[in-house]
Short mmCIF file of C-alpha atoms in Angstrom, two decimals:
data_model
loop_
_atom_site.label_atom_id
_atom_site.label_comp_id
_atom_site.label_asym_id
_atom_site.label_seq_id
_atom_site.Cartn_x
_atom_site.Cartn_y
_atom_site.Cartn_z
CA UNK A 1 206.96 -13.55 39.75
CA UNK A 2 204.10 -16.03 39.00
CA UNK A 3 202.93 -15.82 35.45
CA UNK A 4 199.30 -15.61 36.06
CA UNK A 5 198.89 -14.58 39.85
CA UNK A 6 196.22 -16.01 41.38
CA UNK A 7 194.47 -16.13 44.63
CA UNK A 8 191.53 -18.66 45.30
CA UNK A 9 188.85 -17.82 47.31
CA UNK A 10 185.33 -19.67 48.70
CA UNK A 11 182.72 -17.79 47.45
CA UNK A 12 179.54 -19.49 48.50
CA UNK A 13 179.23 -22.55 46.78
CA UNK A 14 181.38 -21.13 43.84
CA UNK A 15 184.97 -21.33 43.80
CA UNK A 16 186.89 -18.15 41.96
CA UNK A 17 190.20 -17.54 41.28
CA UNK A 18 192.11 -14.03 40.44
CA UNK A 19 194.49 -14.68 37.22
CA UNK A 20 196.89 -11.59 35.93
CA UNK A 21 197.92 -12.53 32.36
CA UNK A 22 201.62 -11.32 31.92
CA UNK A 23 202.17 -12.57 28.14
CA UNK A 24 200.22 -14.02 24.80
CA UNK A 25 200.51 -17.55 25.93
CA UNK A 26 198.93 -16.65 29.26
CA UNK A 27 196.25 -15.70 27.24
CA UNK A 28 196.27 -19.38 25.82
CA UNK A 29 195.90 -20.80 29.14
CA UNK A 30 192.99 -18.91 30.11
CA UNK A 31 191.28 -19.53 26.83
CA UNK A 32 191.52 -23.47 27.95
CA UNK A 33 190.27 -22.14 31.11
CA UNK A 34 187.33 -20.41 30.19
CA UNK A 35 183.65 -22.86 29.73
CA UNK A 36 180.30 -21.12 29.15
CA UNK A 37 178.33 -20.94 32.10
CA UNK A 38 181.36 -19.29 33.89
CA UNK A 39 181.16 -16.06 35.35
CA UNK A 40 183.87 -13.56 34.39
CA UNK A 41 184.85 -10.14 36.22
CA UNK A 42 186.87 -8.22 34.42
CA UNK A 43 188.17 -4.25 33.83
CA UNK A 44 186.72 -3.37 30.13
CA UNK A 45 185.44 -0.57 27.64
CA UNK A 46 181.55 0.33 27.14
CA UNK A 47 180.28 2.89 24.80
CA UNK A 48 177.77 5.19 26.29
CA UNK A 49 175.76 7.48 24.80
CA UNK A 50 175.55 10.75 26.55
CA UNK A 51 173.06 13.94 26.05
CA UNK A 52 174.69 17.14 26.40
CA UNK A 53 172.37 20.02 28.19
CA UNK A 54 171.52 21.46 24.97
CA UNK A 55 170.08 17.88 23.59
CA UNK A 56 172.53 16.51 21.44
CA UNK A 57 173.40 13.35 21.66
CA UNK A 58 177.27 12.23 21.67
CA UNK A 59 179.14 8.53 22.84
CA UNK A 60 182.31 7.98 24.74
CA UNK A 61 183.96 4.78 26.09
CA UNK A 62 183.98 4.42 29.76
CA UNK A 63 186.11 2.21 31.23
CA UNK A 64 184.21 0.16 34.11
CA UNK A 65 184.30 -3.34 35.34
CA UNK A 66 181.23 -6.05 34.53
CA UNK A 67 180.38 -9.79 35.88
CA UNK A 68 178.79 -11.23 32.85
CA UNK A 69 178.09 -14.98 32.74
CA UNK A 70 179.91 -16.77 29.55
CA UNK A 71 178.27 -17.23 26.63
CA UNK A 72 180.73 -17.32 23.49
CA UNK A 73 184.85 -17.57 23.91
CA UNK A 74 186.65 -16.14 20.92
CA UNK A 75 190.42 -16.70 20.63
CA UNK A 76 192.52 -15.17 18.11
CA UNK A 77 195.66 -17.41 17.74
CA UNK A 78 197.54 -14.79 15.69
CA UNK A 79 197.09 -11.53 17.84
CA UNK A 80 196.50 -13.75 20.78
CA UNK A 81 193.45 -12.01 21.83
CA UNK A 82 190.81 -13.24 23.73
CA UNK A 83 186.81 -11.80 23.32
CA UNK A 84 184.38 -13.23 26.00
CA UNK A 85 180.80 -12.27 25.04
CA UNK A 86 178.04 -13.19 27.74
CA UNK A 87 175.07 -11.36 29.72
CA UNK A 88 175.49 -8.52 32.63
CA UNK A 89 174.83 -10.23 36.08
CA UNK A 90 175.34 -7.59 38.70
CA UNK A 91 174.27 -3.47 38.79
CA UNK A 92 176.53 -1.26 36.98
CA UNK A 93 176.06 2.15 36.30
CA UNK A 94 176.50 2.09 32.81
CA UNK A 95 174.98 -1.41 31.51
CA UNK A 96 171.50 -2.58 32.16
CA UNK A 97 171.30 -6.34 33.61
CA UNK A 98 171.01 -8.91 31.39
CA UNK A 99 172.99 -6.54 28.30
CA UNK A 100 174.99 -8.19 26.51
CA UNK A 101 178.66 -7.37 26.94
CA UNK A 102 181.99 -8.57 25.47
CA UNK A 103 184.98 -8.07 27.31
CA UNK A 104 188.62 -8.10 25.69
CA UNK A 105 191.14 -9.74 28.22
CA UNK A 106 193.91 -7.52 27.85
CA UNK A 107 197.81 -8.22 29.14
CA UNK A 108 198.88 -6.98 33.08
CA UNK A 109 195.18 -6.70 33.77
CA UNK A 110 193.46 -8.86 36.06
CA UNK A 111 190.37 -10.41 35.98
CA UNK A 112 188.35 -13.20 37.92
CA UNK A 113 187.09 -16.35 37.01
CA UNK A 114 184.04 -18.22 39.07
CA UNK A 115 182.80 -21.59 38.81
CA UNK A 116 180.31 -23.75 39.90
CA UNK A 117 182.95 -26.88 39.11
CA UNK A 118 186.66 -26.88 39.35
CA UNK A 119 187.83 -30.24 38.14
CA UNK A 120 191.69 -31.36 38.40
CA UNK A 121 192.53 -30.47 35.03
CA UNK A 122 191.72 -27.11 35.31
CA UNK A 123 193.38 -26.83 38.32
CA UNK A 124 196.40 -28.67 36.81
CA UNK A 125 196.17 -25.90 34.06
CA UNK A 126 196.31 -22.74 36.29
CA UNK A 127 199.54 -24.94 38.10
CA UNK A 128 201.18 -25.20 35.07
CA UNK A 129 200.26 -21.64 34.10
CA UNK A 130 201.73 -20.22 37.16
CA UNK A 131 205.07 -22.29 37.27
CA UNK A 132 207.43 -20.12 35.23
CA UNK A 133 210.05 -23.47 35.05
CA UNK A 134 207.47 -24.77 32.68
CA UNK A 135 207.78 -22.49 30.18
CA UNK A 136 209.53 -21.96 27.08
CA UNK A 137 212.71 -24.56 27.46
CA UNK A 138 213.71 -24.45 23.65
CA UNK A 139 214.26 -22.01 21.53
CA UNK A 140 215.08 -21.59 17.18
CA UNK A 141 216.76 -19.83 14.78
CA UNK A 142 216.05 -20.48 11.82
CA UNK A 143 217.52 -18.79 9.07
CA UNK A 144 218.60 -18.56 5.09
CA UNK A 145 220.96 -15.91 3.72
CA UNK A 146 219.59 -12.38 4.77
CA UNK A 147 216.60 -13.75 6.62
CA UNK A 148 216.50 -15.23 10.46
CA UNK A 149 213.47 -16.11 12.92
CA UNK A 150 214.31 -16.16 16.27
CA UNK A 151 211.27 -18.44 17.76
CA UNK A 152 210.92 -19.40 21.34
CA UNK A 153 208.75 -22.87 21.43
CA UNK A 154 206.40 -23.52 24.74
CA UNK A 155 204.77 -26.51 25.97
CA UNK A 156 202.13 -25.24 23.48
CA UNK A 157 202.48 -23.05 20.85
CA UNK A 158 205.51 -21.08 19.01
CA UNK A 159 206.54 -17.38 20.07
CA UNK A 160 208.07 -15.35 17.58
CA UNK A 161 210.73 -12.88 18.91
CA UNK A 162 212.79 -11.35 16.39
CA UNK A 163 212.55 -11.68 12.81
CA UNK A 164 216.09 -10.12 11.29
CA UNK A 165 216.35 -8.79 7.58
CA UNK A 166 219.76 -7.93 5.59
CA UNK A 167 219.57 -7.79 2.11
CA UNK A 168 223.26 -8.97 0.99
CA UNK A 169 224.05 -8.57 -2.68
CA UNK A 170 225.04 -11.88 -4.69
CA UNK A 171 229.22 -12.39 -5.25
CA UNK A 172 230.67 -10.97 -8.09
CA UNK A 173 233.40 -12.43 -9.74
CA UNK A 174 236.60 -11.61 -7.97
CA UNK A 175 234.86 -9.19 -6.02
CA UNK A 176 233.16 -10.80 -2.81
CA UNK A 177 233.68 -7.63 0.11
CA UNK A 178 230.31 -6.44 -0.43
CA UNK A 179 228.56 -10.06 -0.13
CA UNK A 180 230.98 -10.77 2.48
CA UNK A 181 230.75 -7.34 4.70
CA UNK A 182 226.40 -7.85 4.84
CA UNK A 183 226.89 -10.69 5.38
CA UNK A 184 228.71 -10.05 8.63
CA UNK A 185 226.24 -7.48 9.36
CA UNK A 186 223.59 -9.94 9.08
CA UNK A 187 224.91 -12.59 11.37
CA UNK A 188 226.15 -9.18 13.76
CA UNK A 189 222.54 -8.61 13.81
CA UNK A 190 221.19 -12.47 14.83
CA UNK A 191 223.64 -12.34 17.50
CA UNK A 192 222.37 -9.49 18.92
CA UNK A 193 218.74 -11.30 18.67
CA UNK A 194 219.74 -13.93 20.33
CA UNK A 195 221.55 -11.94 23.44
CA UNK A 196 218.36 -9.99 23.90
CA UNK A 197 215.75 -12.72 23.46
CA UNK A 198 217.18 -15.74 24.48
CA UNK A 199 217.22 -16.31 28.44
CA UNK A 200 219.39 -19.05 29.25
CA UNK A 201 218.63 -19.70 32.51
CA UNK A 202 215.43 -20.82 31.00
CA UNK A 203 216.00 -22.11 27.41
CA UNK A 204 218.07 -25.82 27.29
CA UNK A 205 218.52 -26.08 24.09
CA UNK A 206 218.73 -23.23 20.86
CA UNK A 207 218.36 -25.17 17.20
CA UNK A 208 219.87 -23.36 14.20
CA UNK A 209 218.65 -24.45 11.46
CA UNK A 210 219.30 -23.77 7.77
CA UNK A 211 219.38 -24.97 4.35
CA UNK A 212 223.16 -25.17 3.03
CA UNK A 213 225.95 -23.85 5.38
CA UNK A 214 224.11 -20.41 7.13
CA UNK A 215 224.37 -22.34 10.22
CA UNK A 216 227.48 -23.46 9.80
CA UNK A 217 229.00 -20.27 8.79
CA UNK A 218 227.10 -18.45 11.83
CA UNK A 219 228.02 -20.38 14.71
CA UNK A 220 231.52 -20.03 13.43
CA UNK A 221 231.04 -16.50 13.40
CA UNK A 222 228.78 -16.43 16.70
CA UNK A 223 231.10 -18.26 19.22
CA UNK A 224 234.29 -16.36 17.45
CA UNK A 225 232.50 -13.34 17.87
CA UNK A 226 231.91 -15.21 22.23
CA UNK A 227 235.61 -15.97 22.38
CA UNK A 228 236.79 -12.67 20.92
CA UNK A 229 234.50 -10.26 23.27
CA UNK A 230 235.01 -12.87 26.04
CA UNK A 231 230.99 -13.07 25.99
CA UNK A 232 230.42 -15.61 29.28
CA UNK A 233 226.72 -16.33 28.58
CA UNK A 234 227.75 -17.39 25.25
CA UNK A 235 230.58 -19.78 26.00
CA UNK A 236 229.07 -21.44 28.62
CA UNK A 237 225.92 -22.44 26.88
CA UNK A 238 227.87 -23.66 23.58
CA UNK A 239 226.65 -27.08 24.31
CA UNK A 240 222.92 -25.94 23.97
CA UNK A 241 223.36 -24.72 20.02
CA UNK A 242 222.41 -27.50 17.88
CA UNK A 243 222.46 -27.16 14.38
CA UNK A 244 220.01 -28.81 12.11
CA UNK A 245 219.19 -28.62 8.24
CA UNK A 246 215.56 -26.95 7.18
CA UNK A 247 214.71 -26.07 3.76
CA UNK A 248 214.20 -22.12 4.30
CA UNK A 249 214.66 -19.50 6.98
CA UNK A 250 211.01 -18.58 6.68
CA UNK A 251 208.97 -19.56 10.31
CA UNK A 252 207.07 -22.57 8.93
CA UNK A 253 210.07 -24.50 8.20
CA UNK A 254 209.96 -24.96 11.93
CA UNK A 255 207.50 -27.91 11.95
CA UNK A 256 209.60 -29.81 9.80
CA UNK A 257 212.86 -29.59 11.95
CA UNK A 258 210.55 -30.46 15.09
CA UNK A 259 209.88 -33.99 13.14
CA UNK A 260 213.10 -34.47 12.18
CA UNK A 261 214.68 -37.84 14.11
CA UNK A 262 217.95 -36.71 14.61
CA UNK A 263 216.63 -33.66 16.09
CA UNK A 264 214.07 -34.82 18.35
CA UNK A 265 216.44 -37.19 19.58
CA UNK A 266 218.61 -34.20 20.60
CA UNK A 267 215.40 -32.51 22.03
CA UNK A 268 214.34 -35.69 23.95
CA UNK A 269 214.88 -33.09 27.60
CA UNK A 270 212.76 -30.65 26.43
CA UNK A 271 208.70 -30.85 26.93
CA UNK A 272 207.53 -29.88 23.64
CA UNK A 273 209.24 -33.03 22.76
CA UNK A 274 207.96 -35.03 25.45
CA UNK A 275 204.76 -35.36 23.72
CA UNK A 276 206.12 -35.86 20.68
CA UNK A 277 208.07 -39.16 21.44
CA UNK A 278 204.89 -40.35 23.55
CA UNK A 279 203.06 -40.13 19.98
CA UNK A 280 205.79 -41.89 18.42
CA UNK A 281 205.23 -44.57 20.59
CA UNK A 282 201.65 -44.91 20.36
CA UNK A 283 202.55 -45.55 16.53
CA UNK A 284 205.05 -48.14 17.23
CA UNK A 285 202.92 -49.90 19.22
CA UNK A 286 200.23 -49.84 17.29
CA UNK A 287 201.82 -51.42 14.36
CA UNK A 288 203.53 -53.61 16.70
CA UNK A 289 200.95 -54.94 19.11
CA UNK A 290 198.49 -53.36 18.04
CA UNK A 291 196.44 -54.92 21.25
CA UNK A 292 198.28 -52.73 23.65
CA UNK A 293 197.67 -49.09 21.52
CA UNK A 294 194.00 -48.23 21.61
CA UNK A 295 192.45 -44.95 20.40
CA UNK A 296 188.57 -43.26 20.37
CA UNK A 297 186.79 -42.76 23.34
CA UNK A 298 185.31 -45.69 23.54
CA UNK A 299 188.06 -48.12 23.45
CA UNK A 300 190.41 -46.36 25.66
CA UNK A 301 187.82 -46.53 28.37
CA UNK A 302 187.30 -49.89 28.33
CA UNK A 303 190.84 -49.71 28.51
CA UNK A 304 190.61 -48.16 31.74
CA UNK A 305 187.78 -49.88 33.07
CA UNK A 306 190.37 -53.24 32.96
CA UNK A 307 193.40 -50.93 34.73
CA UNK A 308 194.94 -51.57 31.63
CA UNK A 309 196.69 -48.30 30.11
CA UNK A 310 199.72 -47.51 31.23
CA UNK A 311 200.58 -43.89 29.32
CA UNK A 312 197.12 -41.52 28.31
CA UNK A 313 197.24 -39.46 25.35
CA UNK A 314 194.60 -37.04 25.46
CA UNK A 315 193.74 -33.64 23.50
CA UNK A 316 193.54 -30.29 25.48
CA UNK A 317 190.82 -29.24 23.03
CA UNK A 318 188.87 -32.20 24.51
CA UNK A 319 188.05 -30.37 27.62
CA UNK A 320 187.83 -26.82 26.21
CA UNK A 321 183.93 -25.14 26.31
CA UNK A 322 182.25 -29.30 26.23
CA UNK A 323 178.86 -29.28 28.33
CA UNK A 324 179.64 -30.32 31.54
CA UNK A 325 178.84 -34.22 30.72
CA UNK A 326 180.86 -34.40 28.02
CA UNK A 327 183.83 -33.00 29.71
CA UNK A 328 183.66 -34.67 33.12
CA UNK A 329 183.65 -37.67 30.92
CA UNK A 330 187.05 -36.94 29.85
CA UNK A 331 188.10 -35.31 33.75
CA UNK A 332 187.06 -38.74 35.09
CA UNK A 333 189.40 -40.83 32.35
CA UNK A 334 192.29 -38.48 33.32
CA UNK A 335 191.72 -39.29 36.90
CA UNK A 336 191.12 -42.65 37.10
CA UNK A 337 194.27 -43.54 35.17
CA UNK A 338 196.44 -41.65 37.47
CA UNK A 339 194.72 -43.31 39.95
CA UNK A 340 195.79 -46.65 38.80
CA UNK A 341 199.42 -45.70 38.59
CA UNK A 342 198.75 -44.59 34.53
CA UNK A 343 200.69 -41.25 33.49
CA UNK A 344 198.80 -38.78 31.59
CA UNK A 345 199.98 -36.85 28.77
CA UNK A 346 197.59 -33.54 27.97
CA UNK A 347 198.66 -32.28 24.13
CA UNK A 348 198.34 -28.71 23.02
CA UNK A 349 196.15 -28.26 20.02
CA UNK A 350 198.45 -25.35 18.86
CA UNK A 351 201.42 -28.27 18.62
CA UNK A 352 202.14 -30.06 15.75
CA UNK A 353 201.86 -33.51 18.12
CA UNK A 354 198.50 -32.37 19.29
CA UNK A 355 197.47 -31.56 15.64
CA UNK A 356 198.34 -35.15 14.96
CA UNK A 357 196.41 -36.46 18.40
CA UNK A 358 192.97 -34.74 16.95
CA UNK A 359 193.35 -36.98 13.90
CA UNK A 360 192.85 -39.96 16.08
CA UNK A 361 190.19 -38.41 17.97
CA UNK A 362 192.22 -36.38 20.82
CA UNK A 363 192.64 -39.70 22.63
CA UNK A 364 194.72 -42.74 22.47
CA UNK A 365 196.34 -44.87 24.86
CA UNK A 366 199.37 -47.21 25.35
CA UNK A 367 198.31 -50.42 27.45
CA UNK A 368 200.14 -52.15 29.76
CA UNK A 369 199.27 -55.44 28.74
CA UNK A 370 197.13 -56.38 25.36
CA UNK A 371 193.39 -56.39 25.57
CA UNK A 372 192.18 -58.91 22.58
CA UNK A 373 189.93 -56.68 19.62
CA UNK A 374 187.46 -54.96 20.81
CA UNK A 375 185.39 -53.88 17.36
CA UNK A 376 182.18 -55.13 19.24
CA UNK A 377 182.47 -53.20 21.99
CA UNK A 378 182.72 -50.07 19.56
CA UNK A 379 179.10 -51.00 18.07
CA UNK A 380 177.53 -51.10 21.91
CA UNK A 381 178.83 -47.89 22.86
CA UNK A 382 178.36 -45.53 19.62
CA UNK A 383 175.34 -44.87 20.30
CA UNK A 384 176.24 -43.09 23.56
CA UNK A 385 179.70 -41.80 21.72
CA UNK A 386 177.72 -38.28 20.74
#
């Protein structure tokens, strides 16, 4: 079914739209959704204090639902919790109007989002949010002796699924059955991972990555293990194991096999790295002709103003919780370049590419034709630029 259901309704002036999140990345979404000023319906917890008949005074949590009207968004990208503190705006038994309230979005519940404003990229967001074919289309193992992460990787941000542990005793001399039996047991166990986790219907490609020969020795034992139990998911996804070197088995080492040439040339289908070859080619250009790669605000709309860029590169965190001018700012860039025939490329903040965007200001883009320098033009509109 849909990730986040929806259903949109006029309300009045205000737009609203029902979203049901179904996993921590849904969570993400809505976090990029959510701008103060909003108004937020949603199932929560309140403690009330209650006096008993003989005067004492006790609390319990109810469980009721509350409007409030956005005032802080918290987002916890560990736990992938979201807290939404704001003000009461309609009767409830239990909470005066005007309290303040602050409501923990919690997984398979649903809750409803109004606004006075529903510009395309948030529109674009709940799309993409919705369309489970846009999800997590790669997938990692990445692994040392005695120690494998099994990661699925989504447009934006890395899911861990199974972390395996074996502890396999070092080879004695002459005497390698125990090393060699754990061993077994370990890469028994990642196999198993990777059956339950691992939906290929979904996933196009699955990196294995190691320092030394784990990988090398696994997939041996993997598809021998597929050949030998006649495992049909296995064998007829062989083509979608890649194996690639990293330096550990430990999570991080994840980011470095992402950058990795060889390896994002092998991931060029998938969309995480979709964004990271259109950053790629920003660089390039930039070094090449440098009057066709533009980045800041500033530049890229004049950019725009001359029908000039051809590719956008813009942050997600750019339109997250800015007052309304500063994001409509943004809103308008996005549509006017897709107006003029421009593609536009929104990066995750949670990515390593979209880490690397926000160091050039969360927007960049690559021109069809060269503008000449435009320093001075910098100097007329930085005083606007805040």
């Amino acid at each position: 079914g849909p990730k986040l259901q929806r259903d949109l309704d006029i309300m009045g002036e205000s737009l609203q739209v029902t979203l049901m999140p179904e996993e921590p990345e849904d969570m993400w979404h809505t976090y990029n959704l959510l701008q103060v000023g909003d108004s937020l319906r949603a199932s929560t917890f309140r403690k009330v204090l209650t006096e008993s008949s003989t005067g004492s005074v006790g609390s319990n949590r109810v469980r009721t639902t509350l409007t409030i009207s956005v005032e802080a968004i918290d987002f916890d990208t560990q736990a992938c919790q979201l807290r939404v503190k704001g003000t009461n705006i309609q009767e409830n038994e239990y909470v005066k109007m005007g309290a303040y309230h602050t409501i923990e979005l919690e997984l398979n519940r649903k809750f409803t989002l109004a606004k006075k404003v529903w510009d395309s990229v948030v529109l674009e967001r709940i799309e993409q949010a919705c369309d489970p074919a846009q999800q997590a289309d790669l997938a990692a193992v990445i692994m040392q002796e005695g120690l494998a992460n099994i990661v699925l990787v989504t447009p934006a941000m890395t899911l861990l699924r199974a972390k395996v542990e074996v502890t396999i005793p070092r080879k004695r001399r002459g005497n390698c059955s125990q090393h060699d039996k754990a061993l077994e047991r370990f890469f028994e166990a990642v196999m198993q991972g990777i059956l339950r986790h691992i939906s290929f219907d979904i996933v196009k490609c699955v990196l294995v990555a190691s320092p030394g020969f784990v990988k090398d020795q696994f997939c041996t034992y993997l598809f021998g293990q597929a050949v030998k139990t006649d495992n049909k998911i296995l064998l007829e996804n062989r083509s979608k194991f890649v194996q690639v070197h990293s330096s550990s088995g430990h999570k991080y080492s994840l980011k470095e096999v992402l950058s990795d040439p060889t390896v994002t040339s092998r991931l060029a289908d998938t969309k995480a790295a979709g964004e990271v070859k259109v950053l790629e080619d920003f660089y390039k250009m930039l070094q090449q002709e440098p009057d066709r790669a533009f980045y800041g605000v500033a530049h890229v709309e004049k950019a725009n103003e001359a029908m000039a860029i051809d590719v956008l590169l813009i942050s997600d965190e750019l339109f997250r919780h800015q007052e309304v001018a500063t994001r409509s700012r943004y809103v308008k860039l996005v549509d006017n370049v897709r107006d003029n025939g421009g593609t536009v490329r929104i990066f995750s903040s949670l990515h390593v590419s979209g880490e690397q965007l926000n160091q050039l200001s969360g927007v960049a883009a690559i021109l069809r034709f060269p503008i000449a320098d435009l320093s001075d033009a910098e100097e007329d509109s930085s005083s606007d630029e805040e």
